[in-house]
Every structure is written in structure tokens, then in C-alpha cells.
PDB file of C-alpha atoms in Angstrom:
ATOM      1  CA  UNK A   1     -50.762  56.807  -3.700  1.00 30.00           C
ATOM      2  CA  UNK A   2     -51.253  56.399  -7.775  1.00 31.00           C
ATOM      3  CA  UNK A   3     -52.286  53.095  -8.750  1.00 36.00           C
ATOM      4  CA  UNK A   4     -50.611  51.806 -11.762  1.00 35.00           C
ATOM      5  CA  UNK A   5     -51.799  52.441 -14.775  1.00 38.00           C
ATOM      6  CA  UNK A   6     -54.825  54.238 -13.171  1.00 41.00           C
ATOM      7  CA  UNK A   7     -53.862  57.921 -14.954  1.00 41.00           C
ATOM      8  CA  UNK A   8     -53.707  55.826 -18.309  1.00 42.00           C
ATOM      9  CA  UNK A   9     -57.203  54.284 -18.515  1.00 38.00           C
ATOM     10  CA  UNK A  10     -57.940  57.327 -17.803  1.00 39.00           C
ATOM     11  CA  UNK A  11     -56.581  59.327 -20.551  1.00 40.00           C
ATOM     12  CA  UNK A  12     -57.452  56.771 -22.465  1.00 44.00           C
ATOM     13  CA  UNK A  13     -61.213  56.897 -21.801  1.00 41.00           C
ATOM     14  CA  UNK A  14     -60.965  60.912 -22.274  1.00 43.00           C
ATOM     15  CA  UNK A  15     -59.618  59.953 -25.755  1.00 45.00           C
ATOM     16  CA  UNK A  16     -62.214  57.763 -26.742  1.00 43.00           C
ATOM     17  CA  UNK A  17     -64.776  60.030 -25.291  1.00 44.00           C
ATOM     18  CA  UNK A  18     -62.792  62.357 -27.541  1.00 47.00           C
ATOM     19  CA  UNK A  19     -63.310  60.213 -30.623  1.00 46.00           C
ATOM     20  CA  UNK A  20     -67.004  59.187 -29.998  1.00 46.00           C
ATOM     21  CA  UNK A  21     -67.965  62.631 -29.734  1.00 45.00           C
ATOM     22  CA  UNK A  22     -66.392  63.691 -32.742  1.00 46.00           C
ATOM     23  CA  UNK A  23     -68.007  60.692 -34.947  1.00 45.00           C
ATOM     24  CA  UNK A  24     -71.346  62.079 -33.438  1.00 47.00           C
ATOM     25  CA  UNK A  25     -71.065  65.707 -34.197  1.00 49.00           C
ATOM     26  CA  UNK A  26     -69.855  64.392 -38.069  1.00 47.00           C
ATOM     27  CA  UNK A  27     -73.218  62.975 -37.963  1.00 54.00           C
ATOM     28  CA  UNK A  28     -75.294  65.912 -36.204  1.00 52.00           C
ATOM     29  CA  UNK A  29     -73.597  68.593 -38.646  1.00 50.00           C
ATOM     30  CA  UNK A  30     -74.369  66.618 -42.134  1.00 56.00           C
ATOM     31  CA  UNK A  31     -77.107  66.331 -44.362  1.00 55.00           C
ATOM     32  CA  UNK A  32     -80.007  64.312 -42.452  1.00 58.00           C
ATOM     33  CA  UNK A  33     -82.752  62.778 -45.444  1.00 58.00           C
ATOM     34  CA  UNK A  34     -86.221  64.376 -44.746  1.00 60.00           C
ATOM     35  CA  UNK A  35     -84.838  67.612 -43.148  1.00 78.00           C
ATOM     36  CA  UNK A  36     -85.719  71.142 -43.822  1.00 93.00           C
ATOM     37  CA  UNK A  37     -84.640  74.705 -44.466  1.00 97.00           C
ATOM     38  CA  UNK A  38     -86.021  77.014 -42.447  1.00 98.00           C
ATOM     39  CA  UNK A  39     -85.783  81.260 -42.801  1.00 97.00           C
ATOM     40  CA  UNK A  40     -85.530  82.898 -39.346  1.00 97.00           C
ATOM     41  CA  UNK A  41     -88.837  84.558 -40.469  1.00 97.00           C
ATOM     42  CA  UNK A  42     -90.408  80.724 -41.019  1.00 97.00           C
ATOM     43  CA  UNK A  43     -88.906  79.836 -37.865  1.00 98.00           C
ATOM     44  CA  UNK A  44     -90.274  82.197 -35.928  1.00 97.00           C
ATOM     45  CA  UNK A  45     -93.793  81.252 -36.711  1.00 97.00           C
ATOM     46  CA  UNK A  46     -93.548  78.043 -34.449  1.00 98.00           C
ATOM     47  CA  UNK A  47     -93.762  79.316 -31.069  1.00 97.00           C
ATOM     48  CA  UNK A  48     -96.962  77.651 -30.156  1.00 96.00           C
ATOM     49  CA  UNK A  49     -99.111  80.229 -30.561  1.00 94.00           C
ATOM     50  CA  UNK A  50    -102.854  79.551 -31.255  1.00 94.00           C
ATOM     51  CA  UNK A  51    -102.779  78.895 -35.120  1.00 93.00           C
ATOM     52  CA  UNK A  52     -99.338  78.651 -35.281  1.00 94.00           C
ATOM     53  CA  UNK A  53     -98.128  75.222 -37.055  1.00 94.00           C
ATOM     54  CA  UNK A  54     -96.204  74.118 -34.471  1.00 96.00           C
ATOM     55  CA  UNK A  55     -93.330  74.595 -31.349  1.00 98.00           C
ATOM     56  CA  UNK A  56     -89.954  74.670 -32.506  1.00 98.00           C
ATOM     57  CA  UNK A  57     -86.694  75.942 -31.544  1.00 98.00           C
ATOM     58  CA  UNK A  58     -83.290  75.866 -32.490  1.00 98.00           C
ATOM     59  CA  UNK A  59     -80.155  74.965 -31.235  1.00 97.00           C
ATOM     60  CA  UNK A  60     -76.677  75.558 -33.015  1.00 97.00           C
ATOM     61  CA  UNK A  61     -78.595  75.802 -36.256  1.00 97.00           C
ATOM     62  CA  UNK A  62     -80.570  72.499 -36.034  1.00 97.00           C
ATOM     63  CA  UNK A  63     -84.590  72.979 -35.530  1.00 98.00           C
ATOM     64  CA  UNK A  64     -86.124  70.748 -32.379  1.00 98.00           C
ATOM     65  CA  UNK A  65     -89.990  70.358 -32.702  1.00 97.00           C
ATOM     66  CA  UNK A  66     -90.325  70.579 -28.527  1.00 97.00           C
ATOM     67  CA  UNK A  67     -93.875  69.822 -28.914  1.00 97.00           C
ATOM     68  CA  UNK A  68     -93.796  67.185 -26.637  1.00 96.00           C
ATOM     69  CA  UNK A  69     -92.430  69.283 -23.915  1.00 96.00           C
ATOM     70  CA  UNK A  70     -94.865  72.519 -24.731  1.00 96.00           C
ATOM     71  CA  UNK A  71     -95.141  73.635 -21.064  1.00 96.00           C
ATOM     72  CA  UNK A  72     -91.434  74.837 -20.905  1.00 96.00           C
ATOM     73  CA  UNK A  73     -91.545  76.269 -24.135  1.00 97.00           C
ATOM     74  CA  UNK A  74     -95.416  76.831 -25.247  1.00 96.00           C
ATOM     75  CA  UNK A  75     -96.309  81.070 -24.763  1.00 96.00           C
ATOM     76  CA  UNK A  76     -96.064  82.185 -21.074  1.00 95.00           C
ATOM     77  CA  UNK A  77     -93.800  79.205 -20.009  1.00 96.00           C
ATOM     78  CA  UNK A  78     -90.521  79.557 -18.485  1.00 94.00           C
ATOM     79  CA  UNK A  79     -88.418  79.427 -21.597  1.00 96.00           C
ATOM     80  CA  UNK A  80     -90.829  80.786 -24.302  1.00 96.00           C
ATOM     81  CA  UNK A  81     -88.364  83.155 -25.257  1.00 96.00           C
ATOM     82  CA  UNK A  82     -86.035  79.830 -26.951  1.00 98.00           C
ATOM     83  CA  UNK A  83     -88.933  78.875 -29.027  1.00 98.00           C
ATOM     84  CA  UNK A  84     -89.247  80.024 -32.571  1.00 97.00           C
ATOM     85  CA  UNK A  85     -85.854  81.272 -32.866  1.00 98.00           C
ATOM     86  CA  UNK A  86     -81.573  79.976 -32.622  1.00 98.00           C
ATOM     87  CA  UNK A  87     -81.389  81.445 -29.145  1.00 98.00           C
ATOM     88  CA  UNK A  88     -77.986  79.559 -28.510  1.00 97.00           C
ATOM     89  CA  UNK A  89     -76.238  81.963 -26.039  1.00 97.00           C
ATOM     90  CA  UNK A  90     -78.656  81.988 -23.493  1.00 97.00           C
ATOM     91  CA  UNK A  91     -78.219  77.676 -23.027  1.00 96.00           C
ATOM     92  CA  UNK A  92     -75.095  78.856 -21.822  1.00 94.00           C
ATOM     93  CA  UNK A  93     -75.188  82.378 -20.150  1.00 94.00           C
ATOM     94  CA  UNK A  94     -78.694  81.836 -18.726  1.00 94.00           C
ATOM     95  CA  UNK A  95     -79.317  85.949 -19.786  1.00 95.00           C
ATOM     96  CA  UNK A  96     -83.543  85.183 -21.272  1.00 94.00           C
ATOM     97  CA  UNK A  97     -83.409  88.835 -22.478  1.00 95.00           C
ATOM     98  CA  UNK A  98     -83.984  90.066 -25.809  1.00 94.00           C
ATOM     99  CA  UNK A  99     -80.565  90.978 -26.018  1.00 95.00           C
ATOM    100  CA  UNK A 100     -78.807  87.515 -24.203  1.00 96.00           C
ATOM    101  CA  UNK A 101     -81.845  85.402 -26.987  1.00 97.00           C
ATOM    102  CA  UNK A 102     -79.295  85.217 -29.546  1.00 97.00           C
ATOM    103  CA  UNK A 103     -77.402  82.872 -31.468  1.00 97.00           C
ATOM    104  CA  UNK A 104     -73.948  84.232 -31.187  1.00 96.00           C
ATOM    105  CA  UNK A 105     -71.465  81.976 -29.520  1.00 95.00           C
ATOM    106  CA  UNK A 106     -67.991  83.462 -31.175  1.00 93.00           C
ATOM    107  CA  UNK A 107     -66.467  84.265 -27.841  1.00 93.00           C
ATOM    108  CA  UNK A 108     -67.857  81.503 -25.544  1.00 92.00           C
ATOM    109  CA  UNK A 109     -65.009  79.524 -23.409  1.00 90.00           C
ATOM    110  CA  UNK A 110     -64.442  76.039 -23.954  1.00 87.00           C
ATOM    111  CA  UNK A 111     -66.248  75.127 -21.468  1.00 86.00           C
ATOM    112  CA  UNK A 112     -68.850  77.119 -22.217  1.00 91.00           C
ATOM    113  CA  UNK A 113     -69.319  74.914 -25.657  1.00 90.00           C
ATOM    114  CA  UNK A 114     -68.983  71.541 -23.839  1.00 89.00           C
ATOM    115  CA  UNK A 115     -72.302  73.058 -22.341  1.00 91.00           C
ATOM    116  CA  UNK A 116     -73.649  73.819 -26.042  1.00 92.00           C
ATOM    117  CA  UNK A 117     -73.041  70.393 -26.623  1.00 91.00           C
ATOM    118  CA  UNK A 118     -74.268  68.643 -23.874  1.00 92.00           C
ATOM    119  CA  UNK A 119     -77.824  70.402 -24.778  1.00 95.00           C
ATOM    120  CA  UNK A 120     -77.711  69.534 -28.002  1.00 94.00           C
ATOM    121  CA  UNK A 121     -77.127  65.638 -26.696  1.00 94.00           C
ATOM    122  CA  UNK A 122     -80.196  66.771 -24.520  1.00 96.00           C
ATOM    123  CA  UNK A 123     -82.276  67.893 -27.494  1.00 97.00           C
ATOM    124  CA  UNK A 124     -80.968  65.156 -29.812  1.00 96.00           C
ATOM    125  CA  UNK A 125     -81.770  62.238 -27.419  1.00 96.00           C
ATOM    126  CA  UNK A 126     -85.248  63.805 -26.373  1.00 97.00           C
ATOM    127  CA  UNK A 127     -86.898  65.896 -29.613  1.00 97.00           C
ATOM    128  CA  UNK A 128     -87.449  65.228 -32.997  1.00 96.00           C
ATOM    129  CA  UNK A 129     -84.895  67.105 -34.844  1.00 96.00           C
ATOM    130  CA  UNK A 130     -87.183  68.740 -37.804  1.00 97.00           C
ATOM    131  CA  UNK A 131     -84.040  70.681 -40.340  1.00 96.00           C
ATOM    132  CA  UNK A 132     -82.120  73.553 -40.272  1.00 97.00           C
ATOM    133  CA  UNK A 133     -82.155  77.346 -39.447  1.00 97.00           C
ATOM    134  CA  UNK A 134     -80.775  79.405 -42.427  1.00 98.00           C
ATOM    135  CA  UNK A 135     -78.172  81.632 -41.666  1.00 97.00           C
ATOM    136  CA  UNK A 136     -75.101  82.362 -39.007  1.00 96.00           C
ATOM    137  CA  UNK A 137     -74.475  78.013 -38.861  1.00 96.00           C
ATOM    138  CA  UNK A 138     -75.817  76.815 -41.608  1.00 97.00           C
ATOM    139  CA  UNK A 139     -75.666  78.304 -45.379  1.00 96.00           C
ATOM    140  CA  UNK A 140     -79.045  78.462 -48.125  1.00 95.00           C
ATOM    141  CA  UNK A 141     -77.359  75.248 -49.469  1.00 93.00           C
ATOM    142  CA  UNK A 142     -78.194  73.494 -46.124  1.00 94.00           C
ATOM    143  CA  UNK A 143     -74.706  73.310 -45.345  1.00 94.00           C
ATOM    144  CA  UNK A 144     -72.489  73.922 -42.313  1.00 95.00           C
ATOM    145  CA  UNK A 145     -71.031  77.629 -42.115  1.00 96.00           C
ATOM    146  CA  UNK A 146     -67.386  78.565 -41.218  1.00 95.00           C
ATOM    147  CA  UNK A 147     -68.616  79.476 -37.983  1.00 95.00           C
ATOM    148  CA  UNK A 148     -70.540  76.323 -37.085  1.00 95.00           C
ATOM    149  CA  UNK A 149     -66.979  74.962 -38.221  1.00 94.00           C
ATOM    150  CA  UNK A 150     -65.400  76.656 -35.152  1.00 93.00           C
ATOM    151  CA  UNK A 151     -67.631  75.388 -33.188  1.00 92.00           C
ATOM    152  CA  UNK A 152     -66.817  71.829 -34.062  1.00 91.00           C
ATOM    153  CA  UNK A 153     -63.379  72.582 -33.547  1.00 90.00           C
ATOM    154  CA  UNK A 154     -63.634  73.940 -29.974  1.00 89.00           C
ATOM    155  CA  UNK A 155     -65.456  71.323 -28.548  1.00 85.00           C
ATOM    156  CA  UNK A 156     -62.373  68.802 -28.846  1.00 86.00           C
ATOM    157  CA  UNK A 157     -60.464  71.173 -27.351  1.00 85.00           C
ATOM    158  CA  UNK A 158     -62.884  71.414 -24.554  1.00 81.00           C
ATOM    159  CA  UNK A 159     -63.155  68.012 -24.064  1.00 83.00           C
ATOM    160  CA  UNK A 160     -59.238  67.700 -23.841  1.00 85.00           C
ATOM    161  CA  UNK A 161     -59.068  71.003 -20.895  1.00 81.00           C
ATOM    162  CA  UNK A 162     -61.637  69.275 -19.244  1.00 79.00           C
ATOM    163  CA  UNK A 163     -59.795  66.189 -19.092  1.00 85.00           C
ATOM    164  CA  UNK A 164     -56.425  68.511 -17.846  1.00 84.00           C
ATOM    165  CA  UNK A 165     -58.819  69.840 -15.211  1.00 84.00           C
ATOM    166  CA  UNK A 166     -59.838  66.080 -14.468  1.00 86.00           C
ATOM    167  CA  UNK A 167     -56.157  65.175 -13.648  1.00 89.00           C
ATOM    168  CA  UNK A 168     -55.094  68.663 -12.065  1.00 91.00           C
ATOM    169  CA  UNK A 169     -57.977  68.110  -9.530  1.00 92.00           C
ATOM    170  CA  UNK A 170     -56.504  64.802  -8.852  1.00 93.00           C
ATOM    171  CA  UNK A 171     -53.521  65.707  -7.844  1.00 94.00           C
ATOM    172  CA  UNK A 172     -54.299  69.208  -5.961  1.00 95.00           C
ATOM    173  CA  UNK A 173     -58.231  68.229  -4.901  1.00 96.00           C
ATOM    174  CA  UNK A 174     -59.725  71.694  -3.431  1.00 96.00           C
ATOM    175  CA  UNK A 175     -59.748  72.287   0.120  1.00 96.00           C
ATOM    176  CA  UNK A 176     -62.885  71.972   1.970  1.00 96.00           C
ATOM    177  CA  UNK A 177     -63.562  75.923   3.508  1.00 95.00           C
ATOM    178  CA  UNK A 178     -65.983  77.558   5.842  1.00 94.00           C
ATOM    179  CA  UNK A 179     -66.281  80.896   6.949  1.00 91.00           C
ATOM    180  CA  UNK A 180     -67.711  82.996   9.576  1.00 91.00           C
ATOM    181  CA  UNK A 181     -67.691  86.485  11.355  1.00 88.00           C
ATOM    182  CA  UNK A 182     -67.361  84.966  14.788  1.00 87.00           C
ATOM    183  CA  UNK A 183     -63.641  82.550  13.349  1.00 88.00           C
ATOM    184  CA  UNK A 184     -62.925  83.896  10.081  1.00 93.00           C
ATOM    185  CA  UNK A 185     -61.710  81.375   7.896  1.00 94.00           C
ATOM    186  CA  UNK A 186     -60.835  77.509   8.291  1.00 95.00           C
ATOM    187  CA  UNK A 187     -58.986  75.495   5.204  1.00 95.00           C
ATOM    188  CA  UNK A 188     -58.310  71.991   5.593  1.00 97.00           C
ATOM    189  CA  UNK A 189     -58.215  68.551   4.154  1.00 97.00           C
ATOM    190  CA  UNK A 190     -59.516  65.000   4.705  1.00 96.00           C
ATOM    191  CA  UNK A 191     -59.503  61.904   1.889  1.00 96.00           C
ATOM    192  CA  UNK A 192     -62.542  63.494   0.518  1.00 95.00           C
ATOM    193  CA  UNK A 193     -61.701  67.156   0.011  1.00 94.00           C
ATOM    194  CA  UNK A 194     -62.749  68.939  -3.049  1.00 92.00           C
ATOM    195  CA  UNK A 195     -65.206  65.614  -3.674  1.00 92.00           C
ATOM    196  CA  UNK A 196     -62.355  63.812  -4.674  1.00 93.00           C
ATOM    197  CA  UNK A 197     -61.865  60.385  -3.181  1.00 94.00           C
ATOM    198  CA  UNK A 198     -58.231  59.078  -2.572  1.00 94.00           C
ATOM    199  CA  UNK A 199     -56.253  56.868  -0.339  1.00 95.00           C
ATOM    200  CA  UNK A 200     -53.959  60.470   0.975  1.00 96.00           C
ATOM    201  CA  UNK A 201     -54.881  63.442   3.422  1.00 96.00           C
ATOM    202  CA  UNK A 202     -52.832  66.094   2.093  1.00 96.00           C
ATOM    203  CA  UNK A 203     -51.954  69.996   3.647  1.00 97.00           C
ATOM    204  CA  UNK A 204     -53.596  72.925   2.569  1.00 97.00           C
ATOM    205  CA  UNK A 205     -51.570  75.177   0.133  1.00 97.00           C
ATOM    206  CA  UNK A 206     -51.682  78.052  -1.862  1.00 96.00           C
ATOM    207  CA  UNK A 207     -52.132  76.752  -5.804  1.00 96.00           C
ATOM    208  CA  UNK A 208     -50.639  79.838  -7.877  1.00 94.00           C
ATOM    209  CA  UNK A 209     -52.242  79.350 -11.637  1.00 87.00           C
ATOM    210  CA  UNK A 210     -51.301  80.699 -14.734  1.00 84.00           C
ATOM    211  CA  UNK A 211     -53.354  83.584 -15.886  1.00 79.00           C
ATOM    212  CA  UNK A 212     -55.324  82.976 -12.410  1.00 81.00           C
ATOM    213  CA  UNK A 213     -55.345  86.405 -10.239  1.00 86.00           C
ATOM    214  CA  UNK A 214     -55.493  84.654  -6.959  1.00 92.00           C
ATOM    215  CA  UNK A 215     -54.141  81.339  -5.687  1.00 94.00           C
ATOM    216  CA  UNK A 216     -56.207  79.113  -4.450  1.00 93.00           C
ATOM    217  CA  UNK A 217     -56.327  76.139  -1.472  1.00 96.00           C
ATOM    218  CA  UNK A 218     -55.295  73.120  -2.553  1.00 96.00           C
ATOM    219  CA  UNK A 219     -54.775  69.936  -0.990  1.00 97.00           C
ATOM    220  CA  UNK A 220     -51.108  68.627  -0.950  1.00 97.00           C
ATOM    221  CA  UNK A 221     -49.695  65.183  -0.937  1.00 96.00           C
ATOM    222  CA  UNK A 222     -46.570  64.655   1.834  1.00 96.00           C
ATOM    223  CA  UNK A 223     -44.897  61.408   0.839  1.00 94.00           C
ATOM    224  CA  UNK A 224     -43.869  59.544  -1.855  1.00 93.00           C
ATOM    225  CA  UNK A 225     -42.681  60.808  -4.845  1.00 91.00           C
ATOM    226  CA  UNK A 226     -44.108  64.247  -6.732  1.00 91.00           C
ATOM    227  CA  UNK A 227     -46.534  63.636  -9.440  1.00 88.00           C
ATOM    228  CA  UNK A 228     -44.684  64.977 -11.995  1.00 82.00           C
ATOM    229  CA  UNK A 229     -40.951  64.137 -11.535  1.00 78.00           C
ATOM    230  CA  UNK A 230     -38.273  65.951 -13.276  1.00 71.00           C
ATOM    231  CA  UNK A 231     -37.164  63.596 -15.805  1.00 69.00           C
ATOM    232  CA  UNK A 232     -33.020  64.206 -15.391  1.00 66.00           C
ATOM    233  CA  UNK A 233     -33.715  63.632 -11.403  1.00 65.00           C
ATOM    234  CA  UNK A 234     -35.166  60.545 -10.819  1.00 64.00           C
ATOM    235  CA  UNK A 235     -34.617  60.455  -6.958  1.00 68.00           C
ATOM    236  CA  UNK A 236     -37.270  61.819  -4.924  1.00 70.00           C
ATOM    237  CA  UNK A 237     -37.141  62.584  -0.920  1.00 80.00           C
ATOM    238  CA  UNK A 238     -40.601  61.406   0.143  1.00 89.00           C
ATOM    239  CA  UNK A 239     -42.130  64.540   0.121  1.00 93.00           C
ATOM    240  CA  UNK A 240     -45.318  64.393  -2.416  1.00 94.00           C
ATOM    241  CA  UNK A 241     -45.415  67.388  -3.525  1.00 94.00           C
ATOM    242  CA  UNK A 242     -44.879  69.686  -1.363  1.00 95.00           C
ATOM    243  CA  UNK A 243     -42.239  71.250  -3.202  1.00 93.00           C
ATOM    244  CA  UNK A 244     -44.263  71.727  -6.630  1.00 93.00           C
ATOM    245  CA  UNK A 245     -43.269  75.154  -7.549  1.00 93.00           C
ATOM    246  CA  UNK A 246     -46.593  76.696  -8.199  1.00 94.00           C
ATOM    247  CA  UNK A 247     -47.690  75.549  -4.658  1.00 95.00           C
ATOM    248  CA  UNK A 248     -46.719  77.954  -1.279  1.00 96.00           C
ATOM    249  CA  UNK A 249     -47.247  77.306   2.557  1.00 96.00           C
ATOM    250  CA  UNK A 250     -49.782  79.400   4.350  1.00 96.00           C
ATOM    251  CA  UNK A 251     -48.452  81.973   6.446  1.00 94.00           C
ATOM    252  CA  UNK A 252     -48.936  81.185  10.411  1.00 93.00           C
ATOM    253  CA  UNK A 253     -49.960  77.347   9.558  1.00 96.00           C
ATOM    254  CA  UNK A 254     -47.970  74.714  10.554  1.00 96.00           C
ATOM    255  CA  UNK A 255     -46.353  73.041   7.385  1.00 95.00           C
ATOM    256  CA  UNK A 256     -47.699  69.852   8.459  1.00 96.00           C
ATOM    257  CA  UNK A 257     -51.331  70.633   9.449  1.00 97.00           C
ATOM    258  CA  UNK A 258     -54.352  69.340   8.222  1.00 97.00           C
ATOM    259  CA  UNK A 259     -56.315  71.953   9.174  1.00 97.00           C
ATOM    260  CA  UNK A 260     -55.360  75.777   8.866  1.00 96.00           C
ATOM    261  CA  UNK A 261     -57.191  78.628  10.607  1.00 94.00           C
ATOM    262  CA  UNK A 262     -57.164  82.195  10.325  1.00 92.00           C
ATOM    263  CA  UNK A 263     -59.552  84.241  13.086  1.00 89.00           C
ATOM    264  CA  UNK A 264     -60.505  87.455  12.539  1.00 82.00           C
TER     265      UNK A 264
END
């Protein structure tokens, strides 16, 4: 059942999440006193070699002295190939190539840049930030690029799918599946199903998504009214939402099971 006013806190909390996040990146983007400009060519000189003047990397455009943390980054570590250079990609796609060390980000997801930014929390709360990396994010003026500006943009707009996917989850949790060569495939649901805790069972069904290839098992509420009433039909007849039109039955599974299993 939905507790009142439970889905607005919640929204609410995304917004202000929203806001707080936007205040800090206003911060994170502008001039900083005491900062400096760095060449890639400069940059690349601090990747804790012997005689080298230092361990840096960079991140979005903004230079981390990761001194303190020189066995990840120091020459032969794990992720030597981020220091000395704007290897922003690779945060997300995990690629530690010379071709995935790169600083291009134009056609990450959304979620992909809620990542970005939750490293550059990381590096923020835990690194000295030491200036600026001339070139695709920040200008020779020391200021923010169009495409850093992009950037800024999407992660809002992350933030706000990630809240949709929040509340979509809530009402269709995921399924919990197994399967094996001996039973084939088992779907079903329980009041924790998908990790999502909640006073309901639910039936598995079919979740058809827009732009999504193949459906996938949801868990279904049976009674009370649908989430999402249609606003010129107020009446409801206590079936949850089982008749959501982007949901389906499975084929050979009772409509009222819990569990639904398909043997080889």
C-alpha cells in the first residue's frame, strides 16, 4: 500500500538533492583563488616519476594532486595510466587503454555522468584540488568551455531519470530469478524482490519499456487502486495494477501466482 505523502518527501528530497548539487558544481566549475593553469604537456610531467614534481591527475578539467594516495596512481600501480593526464572516460567505461585514457565524454548517458560526478565528489572530498587542465573543459582564460557546459547541464537531468527510475522501481520492483539446465527458469516475488522493501507481494509480469528491446519481470501489485489512475476515472476495481498497459501475463502461469516456472 502507498503511505501518504510518502512519494512526496520523496520527490521532494530528489529536488533538493537536485538543488544542492547544482550550488556545488557552481562552485567546482568557477574560479578557485590560488589555482593554476596547466598545458596537457605540463600536466603530463606529474606522474610520479623519479624527478618528476609531483602526482597529479585530472578529472573533468580540474587537476587532483593524488599524492597522498601514490600507490594507485604512482608508475606501475593499478591506475597509472589516470595520472598526468584528463583521462575522464575511462572513470566511467573502465577501458585503461591508450585509446579508452581520454577525456572525451560527449556521448556518455546520463547515468554515465552521475558517475563523472560522483568521482569528482570522490576526488573533491579526498585530494587537494591543485588548478585546471587547459583545453577540451576549460579555455586559456581559465574558464569553463561550452563543453564542460554540457556537462553541467546533463547531470540535472541525470539526477531527475534517476529519481524516475527510483519511483518506477517502486512500483514494478524486479523479480527475483534463477536459472538452471536441470529447471530452466523460475520468476517470482516476495516483499523483498528486486531489493525493494514494501508491505505487498505482487505477480510476476512482463514490463514492456519504451525504446527497451525486451520486456522484463516485474513484480505486480493485485489490490487496491493502480498507481497511476486515469484522472477522468476515478473508480478503481481492486486490482493494483494488474491492468497497467505496458505490463502482460506470462504465458502458462497462473495469473495469480507468486512464483512462475518455465522447465526446459
Amino acid at each position: 500500500m502507498l503511505r501518504p505523502g510518502g512519494r512526496g518527501l520523496l520527490l521532494g528530497l530528489a529536488a533538493a538533492a537536485a538543488a544542492a548539487v547544482a550550488a556545488r558544481l557552481v562552485g567546482w566549475w568557477g574560479p578557485r583563488a590560488g589555482s593554476r593553469l596547466f598545458t596537457p604537456g605540463e600536466l603530463a610531467r606529474h606522474r610520479g616519476g623519479p624527478g618528476e614534481p609531483g602526482l597529479y591527475l585530472a578529472l573533468l578539467g580540474r587537476v587532483y594532486d593524488v599524492s597522498s594516495g601514490r600507490r594507485h596512481y604512482e608508475p606501475g600501480a593499478p591506475y597509472s595510466g589516470f595520472a598526468g593526464r584528463d583521462a575522464s572516460r575511462a572513470f566511467v567505461t573502465g577501458d585503461y587503454s591508450e585509446a579508452g585514457l581520454v577525456d572525451d565524454v560527449s556521448d556518455l548517458s546520463l547515468s554515465e555522468m552521475l558517475t563523472l560526478q560522483n568521482w569528482l565528489s570522490f576526488y573533491e572530498k579526498n585530494y587537494k584540488f591543485v588548478g585546471r587542465v587547459i583545453g577540451r573543459f576549460y579555455g586559456k582564460d581559465g574558464l569553463p568551455t561550452s563543453e564542460l557546459a554540457q556537462v553541467e547541464a546533463m547531470i540535472p537531468k541525470g539526477l531527475e531519470a534517476n529519481k524516475q527510475e527510483l519511483e518506477e522501481k517502486k512500483k514494478f520492483p524486479p523479480c527475483n530469478t534463477e536459472w538452471s539446465s536441470a529447471r530452466g527458469s523460475r520468476f517470482w516475488c516476495s516483499q523483498r524482490s528486486g531489493g525493494v522493501s514494501r508491505d505487498w507481494t505482487g505477480v510476476p509480469r512482463k514490463l514492456y519499456k519504451p525504446g527497451a528491446k525486451e520486456p522484463h519481470c516485474v513484480c505486480v501489485r493485485t489490490t487496491g487502486p493502480p498507481s497511476d489512475p486515469a484522472p477522468d476515472n476515478p473508480t478503481h476495481r481492486n486490482r493494483g495494477d494488474l491492468d497497467h498497459p505496458n505490463v502482460e501475463e506470462y504465458t502458462g502461469c497462473p495469473p495469480l501466482a507468486t512464483t512462475c516456472s518455465f522447465p526446459l
